[in-house]
Coordinates of C-alpha atoms and ligand atoms in Angstrom, one line a residue:
L1 CA 0.0 0.0 0.0
L2 CA 2.6 2.7 1.1
L3 CA 5.5 3.5 -1.0
R4 CA 8.8 2.1 -0.3
G5 CA 10.6 3.5 3.1
S6 CA 7.2 5.2 4.3
M7 CA 6.9 5.6 8.0
L8 CA 3.6 5.4 10.1
A9 CA 3.8 7.1 13.5
R10 CA 1.1 7.8 16.3
M11 CA 1.3 11.2 17.6
G12 CA -1.1 10.7 20.4
G13 CA -4.4 10.3 21.0
D14 CA -6.1 9.2 17.4
E15 CA -3.7 11.1 15.4
F16 CA -1.2 9.2 13.0
T17 CA 1.4 10.7 10.7
V18 CA 2.3 9.0 7.4
V19 CA 5.9 9.9 6.1
I20 CA 6.7 9.2 2.5
P21 CA 10.0 9.9 1.7
E22 CA 9.8 10.3 -2.0
V23 CA 6.9 10.9 -4.2
S24 CA 7.7 11.8 -8.0
K25 CA 4.2 13.6 -8.3
P26 CA 1.6 15.0 -5.6
E27 CA -0.9 12.9 -7.1
D28 CA 1.1 9.5 -5.6
A29 CA 0.4 10.9 -2.1
E30 CA -3.3 11.4 -3.0
T31 CA -3.4 7.9 -3.9
V32 CA -1.9 6.6 -0.9
A33 CA -4.5 8.8 0.9
R34 CA -7.6 7.3 -0.8
H35 CA -5.9 3.9 -0.4
I36 CA -5.9 4.5 3.4
L37 CA -9.4 6.1 3.3
R38 CA -10.8 3.1 1.5
A39 CA -9.2 0.7 4.2
F40 CA -11.6 2.7 6.7
S41 CA -14.8 2.3 5.0
R42 CA -15.1 -1.0 6.0
P43 CA -16.0 -2.3 9.5
F44 CA -13.1 -3.8 11.6
E45 CA -13.9 -6.7 13.7
V46 CA -12.9 -6.3 17.4
N47 CA -14.1 -9.3 19.9
G48 CA -16.9 -10.5 17.2
R49 CA -18.2 -7.0 16.7
E50 CA -18.2 -4.9 13.9
Q51 CA -16.6 -1.5 14.9
F52 CA -16.5 1.7 12.4
V53 CA -13.7 4.0 12.3
S54 CA -13.7 6.7 10.0
A55 CA -10.5 8.7 9.1
S56 CA -9.4 12.0 7.8
I57 CA -6.5 13.0 6.0
G58 CA -4.5 16.1 5.5
L59 CA -1.6 16.2 2.9
C60 CA 1.4 18.7 2.7
F61 CA 4.6 18.5 0.7
Y62 CA 8.2 19.3 1.6
P63 CA 10.0 21.5 0.3
E64 CA 7.0 23.4 -1.2
D65 CA 4.7 23.7 1.9
A66 CA 7.0 23.9 4.6
K67 CA 10.7 23.2 5.2
T68 CA 11.1 21.9 8.9
P69 CA 9.5 19.0 10.7
S70 CA 7.4 21.0 12.9
D71 CA 6.2 23.2 10.1
L72 CA 5.1 20.3 8.1
L73 CA 3.1 18.9 10.9
R74 CA 1.4 22.1 11.3
C75 CA 0.5 22.4 7.6
A76 CA -0.8 19.0 7.9
D77 CA -2.7 19.7 11.0
V78 CA -4.6 22.9 9.0
A79 CA -5.4 20.6 6.0
V80 CA -6.7 17.8 8.2
Y81 CA -8.8 20.1 10.1
R82 CA -10.3 21.2 6.8
A83 CA -10.9 17.5 5.6
K84 CA -13.0 17.1 9.0
A85 CA -14.8 20.2 8.6
A86 CA -15.9 18.9 5.0
G87 CA -17.1 15.5 6.1
K88 CA -15.8 12.2 7.2
G89 CA -13.7 10.0 5.3
L90 CA -12.0 13.0 3.3
F91 CA -8.6 14.2 2.5
R92 CA -7.5 17.5 1.7
R93 CA -4.1 18.9 0.4
Y94 CA -2.6 21.9 2.3
N95 CA -2.5 25.1 0.8
A96 CA -1.2 28.5 2.4
S97 CA -4.7 30.3 2.2
M98 CA -6.2 27.5 4.5
N99 CA -3.8 29.2 6.9
R100 CA -5.4 32.3 8.1
A101 CA -9.0 31.3 8.5
T102 CA -8.1 28.4 10.8
E103 CA -5.1 29.6 12.6
R104 CA -7.6 30.7 15.1
Q105 CA -9.6 27.8 14.9
L106 CA -6.7 25.6 15.8
R107 CA -5.7 27.7 18.5
I108 CA -9.2 27.3 19.7
Q109 CA -8.9 23.6 19.4
N110 CA -5.6 23.5 21.1
E111 CA -6.7 25.6 24.1
L112 CA -10.2 24.0 24.5
H113 CA -8.4 20.4 24.9
R114 CA -7.5 21.9 28.2
A115 CA -10.4 23.8 29.4
I116 CA -12.2 21.2 31.3
E117 CA -9.1 20.6 33.4
R118 CA -8.1 23.9 33.8
E119 CA -11.5 24.8 34.9
E120 CA -12.2 27.4 32.2
L121 CA -15.6 26.5 31.6
S122 CA -18.8 27.9 33.4
L123 CA -22.2 28.1 32.7
D124 CA -24.6 31.1 32.7
Y125 CA -28.4 30.7 33.1
Q126 CA -30.9 32.8 31.4
A127 CA -34.3 33.0 33.1
Q128 CA -37.4 32.1 30.9
F129 CA -40.8 33.9 32.2
S130 CA -44.5 32.8 31.6
M131 CA -45.7 35.4 29.4
E132 CA -49.3 35.5 31.3
D133 CA -48.0 36.5 34.7
R134 CA -44.3 37.1 34.0
A135 CA -43.3 34.2 36.9
L136 CA -40.2 32.9 36.5
T137 CA -40.6 29.1 35.2
G138 CA -37.2 28.0 33.6
A139 CA -33.8 28.7 32.7
E140 CA -31.5 27.6 29.9
A141 CA -27.9 27.1 30.6
L142 CA -25.3 28.7 28.5
L143 CA -21.9 27.4 28.2
R144 CA -19.1 30.4 29.0
W145 CA -15.4 29.9 28.5
N146 CA -12.7 32.4 30.0
S147 CA -9.7 31.0 28.2
A148 CA -6.5 31.8 29.9
A149 CA -4.8 32.0 26.5
L150 CA -7.6 33.5 24.3
G151 CA -9.5 35.6 26.8
P152 CA -13.6 35.3 26.8
T153 CA -14.3 33.5 23.9
G154 CA -18.3 32.7 22.9
P155 CA -20.0 29.6 22.1
S156 CA -21.0 30.4 18.7
E157 CA -17.2 30.5 18.0
F158 CA -15.9 27.6 19.9
I159 CA -19.1 25.4 19.8
P160 CA -18.6 24.7 15.8
V161 CA -14.7 24.1 16.3
A162 CA -15.5 21.9 19.2
E163 CA -18.0 19.9 16.8
T164 CA -15.5 19.2 14.2
S165 CA -12.8 18.1 16.7
G166 CA -14.9 15.9 18.4
L167 CA -14.4 17.9 21.8
V168 CA -18.0 18.9 21.9
I169 CA -18.4 15.4 23.4
P170 CA -16.5 16.0 26.5
V171 CA -17.5 19.4 26.7
G172 CA -21.2 18.4 26.4
K173 CA -20.9 16.0 29.1
W174 CA -19.2 18.5 31.2
A175 CA -22.2 20.9 30.8
L176 CA -24.8 18.3 31.3
D177 CA -23.1 17.2 34.4
R178 CA -23.0 21.1 35.7
V179 CA -26.6 21.6 34.9
C180 CA -27.7 18.6 36.9
R181 CA -25.2 19.3 39.9
Q182 CA -27.0 23.0 39.8
I183 CA -30.5 21.7 39.7
A184 CA -29.5 19.4 42.7
D185 CA -28.1 22.4 44.4
W186 CA -31.4 24.4 43.8
E187 CA -33.5 21.5 45.1
R188 CA -31.8 21.5 48.1
S189 CA -32.3 25.4 48.5
G190 CA -35.7 24.9 48.0
R191 CA -35.8 27.5 45.2
V192 CA -35.7 25.9 42.0
P193 CA -36.6 26.8 38.4
I194 CA -39.5 24.4 37.2
T195 CA -37.4 23.4 34.2
V196 CA -33.5 23.9 33.4
A197 CA -32.8 23.3 29.7
V198 CA -29.2 22.5 28.3
N199 CA -28.2 22.7 24.6
V200 CA -27.3 19.4 23.1
S201 CA -25.3 19.2 20.0
A202 CA -26.2 17.1 16.9
I203 CA -22.8 15.1 17.6
Q204 CA -23.3 14.4 21.2
F205 CA -27.5 13.3 20.5
A206 CA -25.9 11.2 17.7
E207 CA -23.6 9.3 20.0
R208 CA -24.5 5.6 20.8
D209 CA -24.3 5.8 24.5
F210 CA -26.2 9.2 24.7
L211 CA -29.3 7.8 26.6
E212 CA -26.9 6.0 28.9
C213 CA -25.1 9.3 29.7
I214 CA -28.4 11.0 30.6
W215 CA -29.7 8.5 32.6
S216 CA -26.3 8.1 34.5
V217 CA -26.2 11.9 35.2
L218 CA -29.5 11.8 36.5
Q219 CA -28.8 9.0 38.6
K220 CA -25.5 10.8 40.2
H221 CA -27.3 13.9 40.9
Q222 CA -30.6 12.2 41.9
I223 CA -32.7 15.1 40.4
D224 CA -36.2 14.8 39.2
P225 CA -35.9 14.2 35.6
Y226 CA -38.8 16.3 34.7
R227 CA -36.9 19.3 35.5
L228 CA -34.3 18.4 32.8
V229 CA -34.8 19.9 29.2
L230 CA -32.7 19.0 26.1
E231 CA -32.9 21.4 23.6
L232 CA -31.8 20.0 19.9
T233 CA -32.2 21.8 16.7
E234 CA -34.1 20.5 13.6
S235 CA -31.1 19.5 11.5
S236 CA -29.6 17.5 14.5
I237 CA -33.1 15.4 15.0
M238 CA -33.4 15.1 10.8
R239 CA -29.7 13.8 10.6
D240 CA -31.2 10.3 11.3
Y241 CA -34.8 10.5 11.8
E242 CA -35.7 7.2 12.8
E243 CA -32.9 7.0 15.3
S244 CA -34.0 10.4 16.8
A245 CA -37.5 9.5 17.2
A246 CA -36.4 6.4 19.3
K247 CA -34.2 8.3 21.2
I248 CA -36.8 11.1 22.1
G249 CA -39.6 8.2 22.8
I250 CA -37.2 6.7 25.4
L251 CA -36.3 10.5 26.9
R252 CA -40.0 10.8 27.4
Q253 CA -40.4 7.6 29.0
I254 CA -37.5 8.8 31.5
G255 CA -39.5 12.1 31.9
V256 CA -36.8 14.3 30.3
S257 CA -38.4 16.9 28.0
V258 CA -37.1 17.8 24.6
A259 CA -37.5 21.3 23.3
I260 CA -36.9 22.1 19.5
D261 CA -34.4 24.9 19.4
D262 CA -34.1 27.6 16.8
F263 CA -37.3 26.6 15.3
G264 CA -38.1 27.9 12.1
T265 CA -34.6 28.1 10.6
G266 CA -34.4 24.1 9.7
Y267 CA -36.8 22.2 7.5
S268 CA -38.6 19.4 9.7
S269 CA -41.7 18.4 8.2
L270 CA -45.2 19.0 9.9
S271 CA -45.5 15.1 9.8
S272 CA -42.5 14.4 11.4
L273 CA -42.9 17.0 14.1
E274 CA -46.2 15.3 14.7
R275 CA -44.6 12.3 15.3
L276 CA -41.9 13.1 17.2
H277 CA -43.8 15.3 19.4
P278 CA -41.2 17.5 21.0
D279 CA -42.6 18.9 24.7
S280 CA -42.0 22.8 23.1
L281 CA -40.7 24.7 20.4
K282 CA -38.4 27.7 20.7
I283 CA -39.1 30.3 17.8
D284 CA -35.4 31.2 16.7
K285 CA -34.4 34.8 17.9
S286 CA -34.0 36.0 14.4
F287 CA -37.7 35.8 13.6
I288 CA -38.5 37.7 17.1
Q289 CA -35.9 40.5 16.1
R290 CA -38.2 41.1 13.1
I291 CA -41.2 42.0 15.0
A292 CA -41.3 45.6 14.9
P293 CA -44.0 48.4 14.5
S294 CA -42.4 49.4 11.1
E295 CA -42.4 45.7 9.7
P296 CA -45.3 43.9 8.2
R297 CA -47.3 41.5 10.7
P298 CA -45.2 38.9 11.7
A299 CA -46.9 35.8 10.0
I300 CA -44.6 33.2 10.6
V301 CA -44.1 33.9 14.3
K302 CA -47.9 33.8 14.5
A303 CA -48.1 30.5 12.6
I304 CA -45.5 28.6 14.8
I305 CA -47.5 29.6 17.7
G306 CA -50.6 28.5 16.3
L307 CA -48.8 25.2 15.6
A308 CA -47.7 24.4 18.8
H309 CA -51.0 25.2 20.0
S310 CA -52.8 22.9 17.8
L311 CA -50.2 20.1 18.6
G312 CA -50.3 20.7 22.1
M313 CA -46.8 22.0 22.5
R314 CA -45.5 24.6 24.4
V315 CA -44.0 27.5 22.6
V316 CA -41.0 29.7 24.1
A317 CA -39.9 32.7 22.1
E318 CA -36.3 33.7 22.6
G319 CA -34.2 37.3 21.8
I320 CA -37.1 39.3 23.0
E321 CA -35.6 43.1 23.4
T322 CA -38.3 45.3 23.3
D323 CA -41.8 45.9 24.9
Y324 CA -43.2 45.7 21.3
Q325 CA -42.0 42.2 20.9
L326 CA -43.4 41.2 24.3
K327 CA -46.7 42.6 23.8
T328 CA -47.0 41.1 20.4
L329 CA -45.8 37.6 21.6
R330 CA -48.3 37.6 24.4
E331 CA -51.3 38.4 22.1
F332 CA -50.3 35.7 19.8
G333 CA -50.6 33.3 22.8
C334 CA -46.8 32.4 23.5
H335 CA -46.4 30.5 26.3
A336 CA -42.9 31.8 27.5
G337 CA -40.2 34.2 26.5
Q338 CA -36.6 34.6 27.1
G339 CA -34.3 37.7 26.3
Y340 CA -32.4 40.7 27.0
L341 CA -35.6 42.6 28.0
L342 CA -36.6 40.3 30.7
S343 CA -33.0 38.9 31.9
A344 CA -29.8 38.6 30.4
P345 CA -27.9 35.6 30.9
L346 CA -26.4 35.2 34.6
A347 CA -23.8 33.4 36.4
G348 CA -25.0 30.8 38.7
E349 CA -24.8 32.9 41.9
A350 CA -26.5 36.0 40.3
F351 CA -29.2 33.8 38.8
Q352 CA -29.7 32.2 42.4
E353 CA -30.4 36.0 43.7
L354 CA -33.0 36.3 40.9
L355 CA -34.8 32.9 42.4
S356 CA -34.9 34.4 45.8
A357 CA -36.4 37.9 44.7
Ligands
LIG401 P1 -29.1 29.6 21.3 O1 -29.2 28.1 22.1 O2 -29.8 29.9 20.5 O3 -29.0 30.5 22.6 C1 -29.3 31.7 22.6 C2 -28.5 32.6 22.4 O4 -28.9 33.9 22.4 C3 -27.4 32.8 23.5 O5 -26.2 33.1 23.1 C4 -27.8 33.9 24.6 O6 -27.0 34.5 25.1 C5 -28.4 34.9 23.6 N1 -29.5 35.8 23.7 C6 -30.3 35.6 24.8 N2 -31.1 36.9 25.1 C7 -31.1 37.4 23.9 C8 -31.4 38.9 23.3 O7 -32.5 39.6 23.7 N3 -30.9 39.0 22.0 C9 -30.1 38.8 21.7 N4 -29.5 39.0 20.4 N5 -29.7 37.5 22.0 C10 -29.9 37.1 23.2 P2 -24.8 32.7 23.3 O8 -24.9 32.3 25.0 O9 -23.7 33.3 22.8 O10 -24.9 31.1 22.9 C11 -24.7 31.3 21.5 C12 -25.0 29.5 21.0 O11 -24.3 28.5 21.4 C13 -26.3 28.7 21.6 O12 -27.5 29.3 20.8 C14 -26.2 27.2 21.5 O13 -26.5 27.0 20.4 C15 -24.7 27.0 21.8 N6 -24.6 26.7 23.1 C16 -24.5 27.6 24.1 N7 -24.5 27.0 25.2 C17 -24.1 25.5 24.8 C18 -24.1 24.3 25.3 O14 -23.6 23.9 26.4 N8 -23.9 23.1 24.5 C19 -24.1 23.3 23.0 N9 -23.8 22.2 22.3 N10 -24.3 24.6 22.6 C20 -24.4 25.3 23.4
LIG402 CA1 -30.8 27.4 23.0
LIG403 CA1 -32.1 29.1 20.0

């Protein structure tokens, strides 16, 4: 398979490097990459069970791309990062223009690796209020990362990097554990929001042991499963609809709720929605932000709320910033709301004060 004199080395974790000493043309290296990827397209048999492993490859060349071993490795890293971002089982050839965009992403990836052990991650909680009487009913946990090396970095920036690098699995588990621990603390103090939601990435939800993970964290912290809400996006459910439907069904049996996040931006069909029957829909903030006296009547928002009512689901609006938006949503019969107008995301202790108020 490999050319003569080639070397294979494990760099740590699941990273390997292949050094091919002499290639007459770049296409030869690409042929080797294709061979390796093809070998991974079939399952491996481990203890009589079939295991699937995928691979991504980044290619770079001496001396065109870099002249020192460490620079070559860095170029390969940039290229493999691109390959992963494009999907599974692909290779990408390094080029200098890849550098700039991924430099920051690579730094994020490297730093995020150690963020958990360095205790740089935390959760903020944003309150959700009943539209009817403005009572605090729930909270959404939002990940925060105060990186020593990069400064405060928002989840919109680091979650996508965590997703392509697989780091979203340990990060997501960490968030789930913290949320449940916080619920247990609040339950003990006697002041607890009715529900606490946590965002779940598509990759996390697709994991084979996702349900075991939920089950064990509930057991560990001994919390009432009815308090926990998992926020999933339409696209993460639609990835493998049958599998998702089965998982959501089991979650319901356990008592854990599912909310569809950013609703309206994806493409879930009405029949799939009816069958999945999530507990609630969260209207994406882009729709809420367009509710203004100067804008046409917000037909989509009205329709989503109507849909939730007729399917017997709760509907939550997020990103409420103005009184006009609040008033309109209340008129439409939206059940609950969340947004800067009502309360910004707060650190655990500050949220505790809000609970006691
Ligand atoms: P999201 O789930 O849609 O979260 C709502 C975002 O809207 C949060 O941004 C929140 O701070 C922000 N927000 C709240 N009120 C308002 C408002 O009135 N106006 C506007 N313009 N924005 C408002 P944040 O905290 O930056 O989170 C961004 C995204 O990162 C989240 O979007 C979610 O998709 C993801 N994320 C956050 N925490 C986690 C997590 O623990 N796990 C995963 N997988 N993703 C997370
Ligand atoms: Ca959310
Ligand atoms: Ca959202």
